[in-house]
């Protein structure tokens, strides 16, 4: 029925676009990628840097729409460009025609190349302060040049190196080459560096921008989520510019271009899915539901079909003239639903912030979300998720307002249906709220109106329907009984069979006797058996919600959801932050993830949990919550136990396997986060910002104060990281094996991190460009960070350093002081 | 006839002229009642609908026509009707307005004249048998397009008034044969559209909902009413929400009025308190506090809850006015950048269910007059439907949806008016239970509302069954419920003779005792703490005399032969576990007291005895404690609803006054257009 949408609606901008020259970076009439050296004769539009021959960049000309950019073609073009850069270089024969597949020369050769290439990276990267000299060397040393090319073409050349060269090299040719080379990397790898790429695009000179833009535009055409991601990041990273320059900056322009939605997939005449034409409004439900859950009861079915069609036709008739459904065809349709969804979530956050009490906030949140549900399912998704999906429902009653003094971050759970591709898969059909039963009971409810009928009982007197009487008089009590014990036998033990007994005993005349003591015992047993929960506190609603084991929550919400029966149903959660700048969080996330992969690569068993960050603007965003974790503050407040006692309570006595593995997890995560806190100078480490998960890991959250910034500049927290005696107690005391293991892990971690220091530094350094973030305050941020890797120390010296750090932190008075300070000012234990 | 003349000549009453000057329209009416008016003047009908309608005259004229005349002028009336319907399609709005009003007068006049006449005669007189079907089809189609079109709001309002007028023209809606055509030519969709649109809902929502409620009740039990079928399958959320909003607003308005009156009285309270003491005052205040209850809207709520499963979700839909506004703004103009709306942080979030519970608490306070009794009964029926619905139960018990519900409590001499300000935020089911406890405690009177009590206890039972099955451990002060129930038993015992004359008290007693049996045998599945189970025993043992007396009474009745023999013996069986508990613990407690030389045991001590003596007590498992009879409207409630609909019809008819049909507003509106 939605397919009937008027074909006139097909957005005309796409047609205009194809003839619009606005996109082209290069005004050359050449149809596609510069596949011949001749393209280099095309003058770049901006002021071309002097001294270098003008270089062609991938043109975004009109003809491009009909041609798909091919990574191989791109690469070949790059090679040609590079060849020109090399000028007189003759030493190494590069088989231009042969190396189309992007791999370097024959393997035998590549082995010999690799080493010098790496050395050269060192040379360039070890000395980032003097890029110029490196460049000079490059220029004056043709052999180096060739090494560089060999490196670029080698298998080892990865995104990290590409980004680094893009940033450090001032050679437009190299930049252009790398810009093209980006096409050949896997999308996921490049996506990791997207903030860096875009920040360079915004804040670095023309050449870098020109090198990056074709890739970004290309990806935007391909993917809605990439488009939005770029638009958000561009907005966020442009915001530090002065307002007057910001408006005309490249970043803002590109953002506008993306949001105007002119970057449509090439050749797609944008009528791929008519559903997308009604942005973010629920698909009218109807016969489709029969498809979802085919009824087994043919009687009811046929009848319901008839009646549903009544309502359906009437629905259609009315909605056609319903003004509120039409609306918004002006808004670009590809990106609109998702933007609208995000905007709604942010709007809720803003309104919540105005309410005075937690209770009011919670109620308001629930009501707002229930309204949001009216507009779902839609072609919207959570960008923090790892798989493609459509959001179908927000279980509004599960949402909680998080603890924050003046802002109103909140946590929502989101039900999604996994799909192949959220852009092309069709949006799920809406199932009304109260059709939960259809998932459980025999009575199939696409035709719930009918059962309501049967309740009314008015049909039983109508002779026409006599034949059907049996089908109609489904006994609701019976249904209740069939359904519910089954529901509980899974979760509870056989005690609950009791309730079934009382029904079956109807047949046996023998009276059944039970002991009052048994009832009383069962009561207390079951109360004790239920997993430890925190008591509900209207002032801290999130504690209960977060304490509930994730699996338990998923099961519970799935049971209560009308979509729960679908096999591709998944539950996600997200924290919506409004009024907070998450750019530092994003930076920290990237560093954490980089370190995690370094440690994984070096096989150091340090455990950290980078959680995904979505920056929506300079003052809003979303965070992927850490599941199964509560803050140390909540642990202490609700359990009233010391950390060790809490471990004992949750995991068992010190000799049990459960406790030991929890303790090991604790140590590994402590070591990981200690290093991170030290390297990144993470501050504001009170117990509200440290989570404890169900397996004993600690997880640091809130990287609002890192590198050069610290809260209120009170000068507290001078220790390297937070290591309270409580932590040490959990590790088995300062003399225990686990504590030594902790220190050893830290040493190994530091050595591993040091080995790959550049990969970490590079992330931070690029983001420093043009940034006003407090973490970059002062001039020594990068130097300080680099110094903390202690490149100059031997491993023995490093060990000494770790010992010192640990000792210092343990003895640190300021940690205690800071906790006390937090307790006084924010009530955080 | 003279009366008619008088009405027509109102303007010139003072004039001495024998033949008062008549309005042109009146003359034209007169013509209709004489001969074919179009014979002399071919443009007669065109002109007629340009005249301002004189409803009174036309109606009284129709009333005054007697039997033979009817035969003679029937063709003219048919023709008038026909032209009215045709005029509805006119572009000229004035004509449409006049036609609508004329139709109103026609329906009323003809019915008033022929109160006893069969429906067929009336149809014949209005439209003529052979053409009736076509005429009504045209009429309904025109009304439908007027209601759904983009025309004037006042015009829509008038359409609804006409429909209300038509629907309520007979006392018993089911005898209104014309409605058969309204069944065939459904205007259901038009009603829904009005409800789904925010602006039209605001203006016409009330009429639309009342109209729907009445139409659903047309020959409800005798035939297939398409409105029932259609209402039961509506699943469009904005529409259902709209219906909920209308009901919500009407109930909120009632609650507000009541509160205003109460506060008004409060002022008087202090002044009278100085001079007056005693019960007289309270009775007095009650009189003043009675605000006209709104049964029509309650009926609409009932039909929605009862017929439409999807509507249950609307009950829990939180209404914050501006957020809804925001929602529609978002839908309408997605381009709008930042729908910043003024915020009032003090605005109380509420939902339909909360408002309904408050309303019920007011209505149930006083069940003396007929309307309030009906309203209270309907409230309890609605609650019964809600308590039976699993989805509704799920959100009633949802731990994440906590609300403060300020229920109204009857001022009573033996208790202070509770300071309601600090009610904790709790799941909604607590408010329902509170309401039930409140009712139980406050209605033990000579004129015993047995029916309401039965419903009340059944609602509690249904909620307990849900909790037991879903193992929901509600943190509720069950003690209040227990003591209320025990007091109820006590009341039944002490008024046995008077009550037995009118009611089967054993049935109620059985239900109450079985509630206790639920707690005793299944307490492990839904009590919140282990202490609460001890407290249950404590309460039973403490009040053992009530149970002892009850047992004696039912034993006596069941051993005698009489009409209550059977019913009473059921209660004796049901009491077996309660008696076992009393017989088991009483001696234990006495011996404990004797051993420790304490005359009066403290609660803690008794609980201690209870705790240490569970193991030697054996209980009998009773059958079917967790089963209940599902609510069904037919046949039990049919008579009630028939009467209710009749009284609503009368009321609505009275309120669809001539004033609301007045032309002035419309004329003003259209003068600019035409």
CSV table of C-alpha atoms in Angstrom, one decimal, chain B residues 247-261 289-294 297 355 358-364 372 375 408:
chain,number,residue,atom,x,y,z
B,247,UNK,CA,-12.5,11.4,28.0
B,248,UNK,CA,-9.5,12.6,30.0
B,249,UNK,CA,-10.4,16.2,29.6
B,250,UNK,CA,-14.0,15.7,30.5
B,251,UNK,CA,-13.1,13.7,33.7
B,252,UNK,CA,-10.4,16.2,34.6
B,253,UNK,CA,-12.9,19.0,34.2
B,254,UNK,CA,-15.2,17.2,36.6
B,255,UNK,CA,-12.5,16.6,39.1
B,256,UNK,CA,-11.6,20.3,38.9
B,257,UNK,CA,-15.1,21.4,39.4
B,258,UNK,CA,-15.5,19.1,42.4
B,259,UNK,CA,-12.3,20.4,43.9
B,260,UNK,CA,-13.4,24.0,43.5
B,261,UNK,CA,-16.7,23.2,45.2
B,289,UNK,CA,-20.6,18.9,46.7
B,290,UNK,CA,-22.5,16.9,44.2
B,291,UNK,CA,-21.5,18.0,40.8
B,292,UNK,CA,-23.5,16.5,38.0
B,293,UNK,CA,-21.8,13.3,37.0
B,294,UNK,CA,-21.1,12.7,33.4
B,297,UNK,CA,-18.4,10.1,28.9
B,355,UNK,CA,-7.7,10.8,36.2
B,358,UNK,CA,-9.5,10.2,41.0
B,359,UNK,CA,-12.9,10.6,39.3
B,360,UNK,CA,-14.0,7.2,40.7
B,361,UNK,CA,-12.9,8.1,44.1
B,362,UNK,CA,-15.1,11.2,44.0
B,363,UNK,CA,-18.1,9.4,42.5
B,364,UNK,CA,-17.9,6.5,44.9
B,372,UNK,CA,-24.0,8.6,41.3
B,375,UNK,CA,-21.7,6.2,37.8
B,408,UNK,CA,-10.5,11.7,47.4
